[in-house]
Amino acid sequence: MELVVATRNKDKLREIKELLKGLSVKVFSLESFKGVPEVIEDGKTLENNAIKKAVQVSKFLKKFVISDDSGLEVEYLNGDPGVYSARFSGKGATYKSNNEKLLRLLEGTALSKRKACFRCAIAVADKGRVIGIAEGRCCGKIGFESKGDNGFGYDPVFIPDGFKKTFAQMNAFQKNKISHRSIALKKAKNIILNYLLLYR
Ligand code: IMP
């Protein structure tokens, strides 16, 4: 059984591959295929974008596909950057410039007002048809400075509830135990297993 992860983001792919261990599927990313059209992520929600990616890619490749759309929602910023997390600091945004912008916007804000949640939407599609969608959430606070070198994206500024260190100060095993992505993927695994049992 082959499963394509509709992403070119190596960081996401690394985490997803790790989290899919135990499921007897061979995992590919978009890098394994030529000519897959770029999907415009213009949905208003993570779920819309995840579904759009999974459907378009699985229709094109005629394969079983999952896609991940994720982002960070900061309460003080009314849920921003949310669906715009990847391009928060504009054209040419990097993980570093996004984190710098976030810390700047929260400057002078007390820890109690720095609540934030990572959210992840995973869509599962087969040959252009949506099979299911799963959501995961991990809440915590935005720290006062970037800390740690592991992970990616906003990991250096995100301190999950119940911990004193950022995601980027945790190892992959620790992050994967509690992350939004691991919660969504656990649900997505059940969707995949049920589908395989019933329809394939
Ligand atoms: P997209 O899902 O490709 O639209 O982009 C998601 C963006 O959200 C990434 O580029 C990261 O900046 C951020 N993000 C998503 N998941 C994580 C995570 O697990 N850690 C840190 N940042 C994340």
mmCIF file of C-alpha atoms and ligand atoms in Angstrom:
data_model
loop_
_atom_site.group_PDB
_atom_site.id
_atom_site.type_symbol
_atom_site.label_atom_id
_atom_site.label_comp_id
_atom_site.label_asym_id
_atom_site.label_seq_id
_atom_site.Cartn_x
_atom_site.Cartn_y
_atom_site.Cartn_z
ATOM 1 C CA MET A 1 0.000 0.000 0.000
ATOM 2 C CA GLU A 2 1.402 3.395 -1.034
ATOM 3 C CA LEU A 3 0.629 6.716 0.577
ATOM 4 C CA VAL A 4 1.646 10.104 -0.797
ATOM 5 C CA VAL A 5 2.096 13.007 1.605
ATOM 6 C CA ALA A 6 1.156 16.132 -0.349
ATOM 7 C CA THR A 7 3.953 18.347 0.875
ATOM 8 C CA ARG A 8 7.311 19.730 -0.159
ATOM 9 C CA ASN A 9 8.057 20.818 3.404
ATOM 10 C CA LYS A 10 10.873 18.520 4.585
ATOM 11 C CA ASP A 11 10.243 19.369 8.247
ATOM 12 C CA LYS A 12 6.597 18.363 8.120
ATOM 13 C CA LEU A 13 7.438 15.253 6.116
ATOM 14 C CA ARG A 14 10.038 14.133 8.685
ATOM 15 C CA GLU A 15 7.483 14.393 11.496
ATOM 16 C CA ILE A 16 4.685 12.759 9.492
ATOM 17 C CA LYS A 17 6.918 9.811 8.473
ATOM 18 C CA GLU A 18 7.907 9.280 12.085
ATOM 19 C CA LEU A 19 4.274 9.438 13.215
ATOM 20 C CA LEU A 20 3.070 7.012 10.521
ATOM 21 C CA LYS A 21 5.488 4.317 11.664
ATOM 22 C CA GLY A 22 3.536 1.202 12.547
ATOM 23 C CA LEU A 23 1.100 1.649 9.673
ATOM 24 C CA SER A 24 2.094 -0.754 6.908
ATOM 25 C CA VAL A 25 2.267 1.804 4.126
ATOM 26 C CA LYS A 26 5.121 2.985 1.941
ATOM 27 C CA VAL A 27 5.320 6.752 2.300
ATOM 28 C CA PHE A 28 6.215 9.087 -0.581
ATOM 29 C CA SER A 29 6.318 12.857 -0.799
ATOM 30 C CA LEU A 30 5.745 15.117 -3.795
ATOM 31 C CA GLU A 31 9.498 15.053 -4.427
ATOM 32 C CA SER A 32 9.064 11.515 -5.812
ATOM 33 C CA PHE A 33 6.794 12.678 -8.641
ATOM 34 C CA LYS A 34 7.347 14.962 -11.581
ATOM 35 C CA GLY A 35 4.902 17.598 -12.808
ATOM 36 C CA VAL A 36 2.515 17.720 -9.843
ATOM 37 C CA PRO A 37 0.834 21.126 -10.212
ATOM 38 C CA GLU A 38 1.336 23.626 -7.375
ATOM 39 C CA VAL A 39 -1.807 23.872 -5.232
ATOM 40 C CA ILE A 40 -2.788 27.459 -4.372
ATOM 41 C CA GLU A 41 -3.462 27.539 -0.645
ATOM 42 C CA ASP A 42 -6.133 30.248 -0.693
ATOM 43 C CA GLY A 43 -8.649 28.605 1.653
ATOM 44 C CA LYS A 44 -10.000 30.594 4.598
ATOM 45 C CA THR A 45 -9.397 27.683 6.976
ATOM 46 C CA LEU A 46 -6.735 25.033 7.538
ATOM 47 C CA GLU A 47 -9.358 22.383 6.783
ATOM 48 C CA ASN A 48 -10.219 23.948 3.401
ATOM 49 C CA ASN A 49 -6.565 24.086 2.409
ATOM 50 C CA ALA A 50 -5.871 20.528 3.570
ATOM 51 C CA ILE A 51 -8.844 19.185 1.589
ATOM 52 C CA LYS A 52 -7.902 21.187 -1.508
ATOM 53 C CA LYS A 53 -4.324 19.850 -1.436
ATOM 54 C CA ALA A 54 -5.308 16.224 -0.833
ATOM 55 C CA VAL A 55 -8.037 16.212 -3.493
ATOM 56 C CA GLN A 56 -6.022 17.938 -6.222
ATOM 57 C CA VAL A 57 -2.903 15.863 -5.688
ATOM 58 C CA SER A 58 -4.734 12.531 -5.407
ATOM 59 C CA LYS A 59 -6.770 13.356 -8.534
ATOM 60 C CA PHE A 60 -3.577 14.156 -10.461
ATOM 61 C CA LEU A 61 -1.536 11.179 -9.245
ATOM 62 C CA LYS A 62 -4.536 8.804 -8.968
ATOM 63 C CA LYS A 63 -3.167 7.744 -5.624
ATOM 64 C CA PHE A 64 -3.950 7.612 -1.922
ATOM 65 C CA VAL A 65 -2.908 10.963 -0.447
ATOM 66 C CA ILE A 66 -2.816 12.773 2.881
ATOM 67 C CA SER A 67 -2.132 16.458 3.310
ATOM 68 C CA ASP A 68 -1.329 18.587 6.336
ATOM 69 C CA ASP A 69 -2.267 22.213 6.719
ATOM 70 C CA SER A 70 -1.231 23.696 10.004
ATOM 71 C CA GLY A 71 -0.665 26.959 11.770
ATOM 72 C CA LEU A 72 -0.322 28.861 14.997
ATOM 73 C CA GLU A 73 -3.255 30.786 16.463
ATOM 74 C CA VAL A 74 -2.321 33.501 18.961
ATOM 75 C CA GLU A 75 -5.139 34.733 21.198
ATOM 76 C CA TYR A 76 -3.743 38.284 21.629
ATOM 77 C CA LEU A 77 -3.611 38.594 17.809
ATOM 78 C CA ASN A 78 -7.212 37.386 17.400
ATOM 79 C CA GLY A 79 -6.105 34.038 16.002
ATOM 80 C CA ASP A 80 -3.360 35.301 13.697
ATOM 81 C CA PRO A 81 -1.193 34.169 11.991
ATOM 82 C CA GLY A 82 -3.454 31.070 11.668
ATOM 83 C CA VAL A 83 -3.893 30.040 8.081
ATOM 84 C CA TYR A 84 -1.204 32.589 7.092
ATOM 85 C CA SER A 85 1.462 31.131 9.416
ATOM 86 C CA ALA A 86 3.922 30.227 6.659
ATOM 87 C CA ARG A 87 3.896 33.714 5.107
ATOM 88 C CA PHE A 88 3.290 35.805 8.254
ATOM 89 C CA SER A 89 6.177 38.203 7.631
ATOM 90 C CA GLY A 90 5.388 38.676 3.948
ATOM 91 C CA LYS A 91 7.001 37.621 0.681
ATOM 92 C CA GLY A 92 10.220 35.671 1.230
ATOM 93 C CA ALA A 93 9.209 34.917 4.829
ATOM 94 C CA THR A 94 11.494 32.547 6.744
ATOM 95 C CA TYR A 95 10.946 30.728 10.024
ATOM 96 C CA LYS A 96 13.265 33.320 11.605
ATOM 97 C CA SER A 97 11.532 36.398 10.191
ATOM 98 C CA ASN A 98 8.122 34.996 11.191
ATOM 99 C CA ASN A 99 9.275 34.397 14.765
ATOM 100 C CA GLU A 100 10.813 37.867 14.934
ATOM 101 C CA LYS A 101 7.572 39.471 13.758
ATOM 102 C CA LEU A 102 5.557 37.476 16.276
ATOM 103 C CA LEU A 103 7.838 38.420 19.183
ATOM 104 C CA ARG A 104 7.752 42.071 18.086
ATOM 105 C CA LEU A 105 3.936 42.126 17.989
ATOM 106 C CA LEU A 106 3.801 40.647 21.496
ATOM 107 C CA GLU A 107 6.482 42.928 22.960
ATOM 108 C CA GLY A 108 5.514 44.177 26.433
ATOM 109 C CA THR A 109 2.729 41.602 26.735
ATOM 110 C CA ALA A 110 2.561 39.578 29.971
ATOM 111 C CA LEU A 111 2.922 35.795 29.814
ATOM 112 C CA SER A 112 -0.740 35.359 30.824
ATOM 113 C CA LYS A 113 -1.759 37.157 27.616
ATOM 114 C CA ARG A 114 0.490 35.138 25.329
ATOM 115 C CA LYS A 115 -1.801 32.119 24.940
ATOM 116 C CA ALA A 116 -1.533 30.311 21.614
ATOM 117 C CA CYS A 117 -2.538 27.021 20.013
ATOM 118 C CA PHE A 118 -0.983 25.095 17.179
ATOM 119 C CA ARG A 119 -3.639 23.521 14.982
ATOM 120 C CA CYS A 120 -3.220 20.850 12.326
ATOM 121 C CA ALA A 121 -5.769 19.655 9.778
ATOM 122 C CA ILE A 122 -5.038 16.409 7.944
ATOM 123 C CA ALA A 123 -7.133 15.486 4.929
ATOM 124 C CA VAL A 124 -7.208 11.986 3.438
ATOM 125 C CA ALA A 125 -8.207 11.497 -0.204
ATOM 126 C CA ASP A 126 -8.186 8.657 -2.709
ATOM 127 C CA LYS A 127 -8.159 9.318 -6.467
ATOM 128 C CA GLY A 128 -9.659 12.779 -6.022
ATOM 129 C CA ARG A 129 -12.289 11.813 -3.437
ATOM 130 C CA VAL A 130 -12.184 12.979 0.198
ATOM 131 C CA ILE A 131 -12.146 10.064 2.623
ATOM 132 C CA GLY A 132 -11.930 12.067 5.822
ATOM 133 C CA ILE A 133 -10.479 14.948 7.746
ATOM 134 C CA ALA A 134 -8.816 14.979 11.170
ATOM 135 C CA GLU A 135 -7.874 17.842 13.464
ATOM 136 C CA GLY A 136 -5.308 18.191 16.241
ATOM 137 C CA ARG A 137 -4.586 21.024 18.622
ATOM 138 C CA CYS A 138 -1.786 21.733 21.069
ATOM 139 C CA CYS A 139 -2.055 24.818 23.271
ATOM 140 C CA GLY A 140 0.496 26.770 25.259
ATOM 141 C CA LYS A 141 2.150 30.172 25.399
ATOM 142 C CA ILE A 142 4.492 32.268 23.280
ATOM 143 C CA GLY A 143 7.771 32.802 25.142
ATOM 144 C CA PHE A 144 9.667 36.093 25.334
ATOM 145 C CA GLU A 145 12.536 34.956 23.115
ATOM 146 C CA SER A 146 13.469 32.183 20.680
ATOM 147 C CA LYS A 147 14.918 29.143 22.450
ATOM 148 C CA GLY A 148 16.178 25.806 21.113
ATOM 149 C CA ASP A 149 17.406 24.423 17.794
ATOM 150 C CA ASN A 150 15.163 21.412 17.180
ATOM 151 C CA GLY A 151 11.944 21.258 15.198
ATOM 152 C CA PHE A 152 10.965 23.993 12.774
ATOM 153 C CA GLY A 153 8.746 27.025 12.227
ATOM 154 C CA TYR A 154 7.427 28.577 15.429
ATOM 155 C CA ASP A 155 8.837 25.784 17.638
ATOM 156 C CA PRO A 156 11.499 28.053 19.245
ATOM 157 C CA VAL A 157 8.861 30.467 20.607
ATOM 158 C CA PHE A 158 6.122 27.987 21.593
ATOM 159 C CA ILE A 159 5.984 26.600 25.141
ATOM 160 C CA PRO A 160 3.305 23.875 25.387
ATOM 161 C CA ASP A 161 1.067 23.836 28.482
ATOM 162 C CA GLY A 162 2.555 21.805 31.327
ATOM 163 C CA PHE A 163 6.143 22.378 30.164
ATOM 164 C CA LYS A 164 8.844 24.953 30.821
ATOM 165 C CA LYS A 165 10.654 24.463 27.535
ATOM 166 C CA THR A 166 9.830 25.312 23.941
ATOM 167 C CA PHE A 167 9.047 22.694 21.295
ATOM 168 C CA ALA A 168 12.478 23.492 19.837
ATOM 169 C CA GLN A 169 14.125 22.548 23.157
ATOM 170 C CA MET A 170 12.417 19.145 23.100
ATOM 171 C CA ASN A 171 13.594 16.181 21.097
ATOM 172 C CA ALA A 172 11.411 14.773 18.317
ATOM 173 C CA PHE A 173 10.085 12.015 20.559
ATOM 174 C CA GLN A 174 8.885 14.496 23.204
ATOM 175 C CA LYS A 175 7.285 16.854 20.675
ATOM 176 C CA ASN A 176 5.604 13.980 18.825
ATOM 177 C CA LYS A 177 3.964 12.792 22.047
ATOM 178 C CA ILE A 178 1.911 15.974 22.426
ATOM 179 C CA SER A 179 1.938 17.899 19.164
ATOM 180 C CA HIS A 180 -1.074 19.037 17.148
ATOM 181 C CA ARG A 181 0.285 16.965 14.243
ATOM 182 C CA SER A 182 0.529 13.764 16.275
ATOM 183 C CA ILE A 183 -3.047 14.193 17.556
ATOM 184 C CA ALA A 184 -4.393 14.786 14.041
ATOM 185 C CA LEU A 185 -2.373 11.907 12.588
ATOM 186 C CA LYS A 186 -3.613 9.445 15.210
ATOM 187 C CA LYS A 187 -7.164 10.199 14.059
ATOM 188 C CA ALA A 188 -6.107 10.141 10.395
ATOM 189 C CA LYS A 189 -4.522 6.695 10.906
ATOM 190 C CA ASN A 190 -7.930 5.351 11.999
ATOM 191 C CA ILE A 191 -9.592 6.918 8.971
ATOM 192 C CA ILE A 192 -6.984 5.258 6.726
ATOM 193 C CA LEU A 193 -7.282 1.857 8.414
ATOM 194 C CA ASN A 194 -11.101 1.840 8.248
ATOM 195 C CA TYR A 195 -11.045 2.860 4.601
ATOM 196 C CA LEU A 196 -8.532 0.166 3.697
ATOM 197 C CA LEU A 197 -10.573 -2.480 5.494
ATOM 198 C CA LEU A 198 -13.876 -1.473 3.961
ATOM 199 C CA TYR A 199 -13.115 -0.314 0.444
ATOM 200 C CA ARG A 200 -9.808 -1.552 -0.850
HETATM 201 P P1 IMP B 1 1.396 25.330 5.767
HETATM 202 O O1 IMP B 1 0.652 24.267 6.520
HETATM 203 O O2 IMP B 1 2.324 24.764 4.765
HETATM 204 O O3 IMP B 1 0.484 26.394 5.230
HETATM 205 O O4 IMP B 1 2.365 26.083 6.768
HETATM 206 C C1 IMP B 1 2.320 25.899 8.109
HETATM 207 C C2 IMP B 1 3.263 26.839 8.810
HETATM 208 O O5 IMP B 1 2.875 26.827 10.181
HETATM 209 C C3 IMP B 1 4.718 26.369 8.770
HETATM 210 O O6 IMP B 1 5.451 26.985 7.767
HETATM 211 C C4 IMP B 1 5.223 26.746 10.142
HETATM 212 O O7 IMP B 1 5.656 28.076 10.135
HETATM 213 C C5 IMP B 1 3.967 26.662 11.008
HETATM 214 N N1 IMP B 1 3.890 25.329 11.660
HETATM 215 C C6 IMP B 1 3.076 24.296 11.365
HETATM 216 N N2 IMP B 1 3.305 23.250 12.164
HETATM 217 C C7 IMP B 1 4.295 23.621 12.971
HETATM 218 C C8 IMP B 1 5.002 22.942 13.996
HETATM 219 O O8 IMP B 1 4.785 21.774 14.326
HETATM 220 N N3 IMP B 1 5.961 23.664 14.601
HETATM 221 C C9 IMP B 1 6.250 24.959 14.271
HETATM 222 N N4 IMP B 1 5.658 25.616 13.301
HETATM 223 C C10 IMP B 1 4.665 24.948 12.647
#
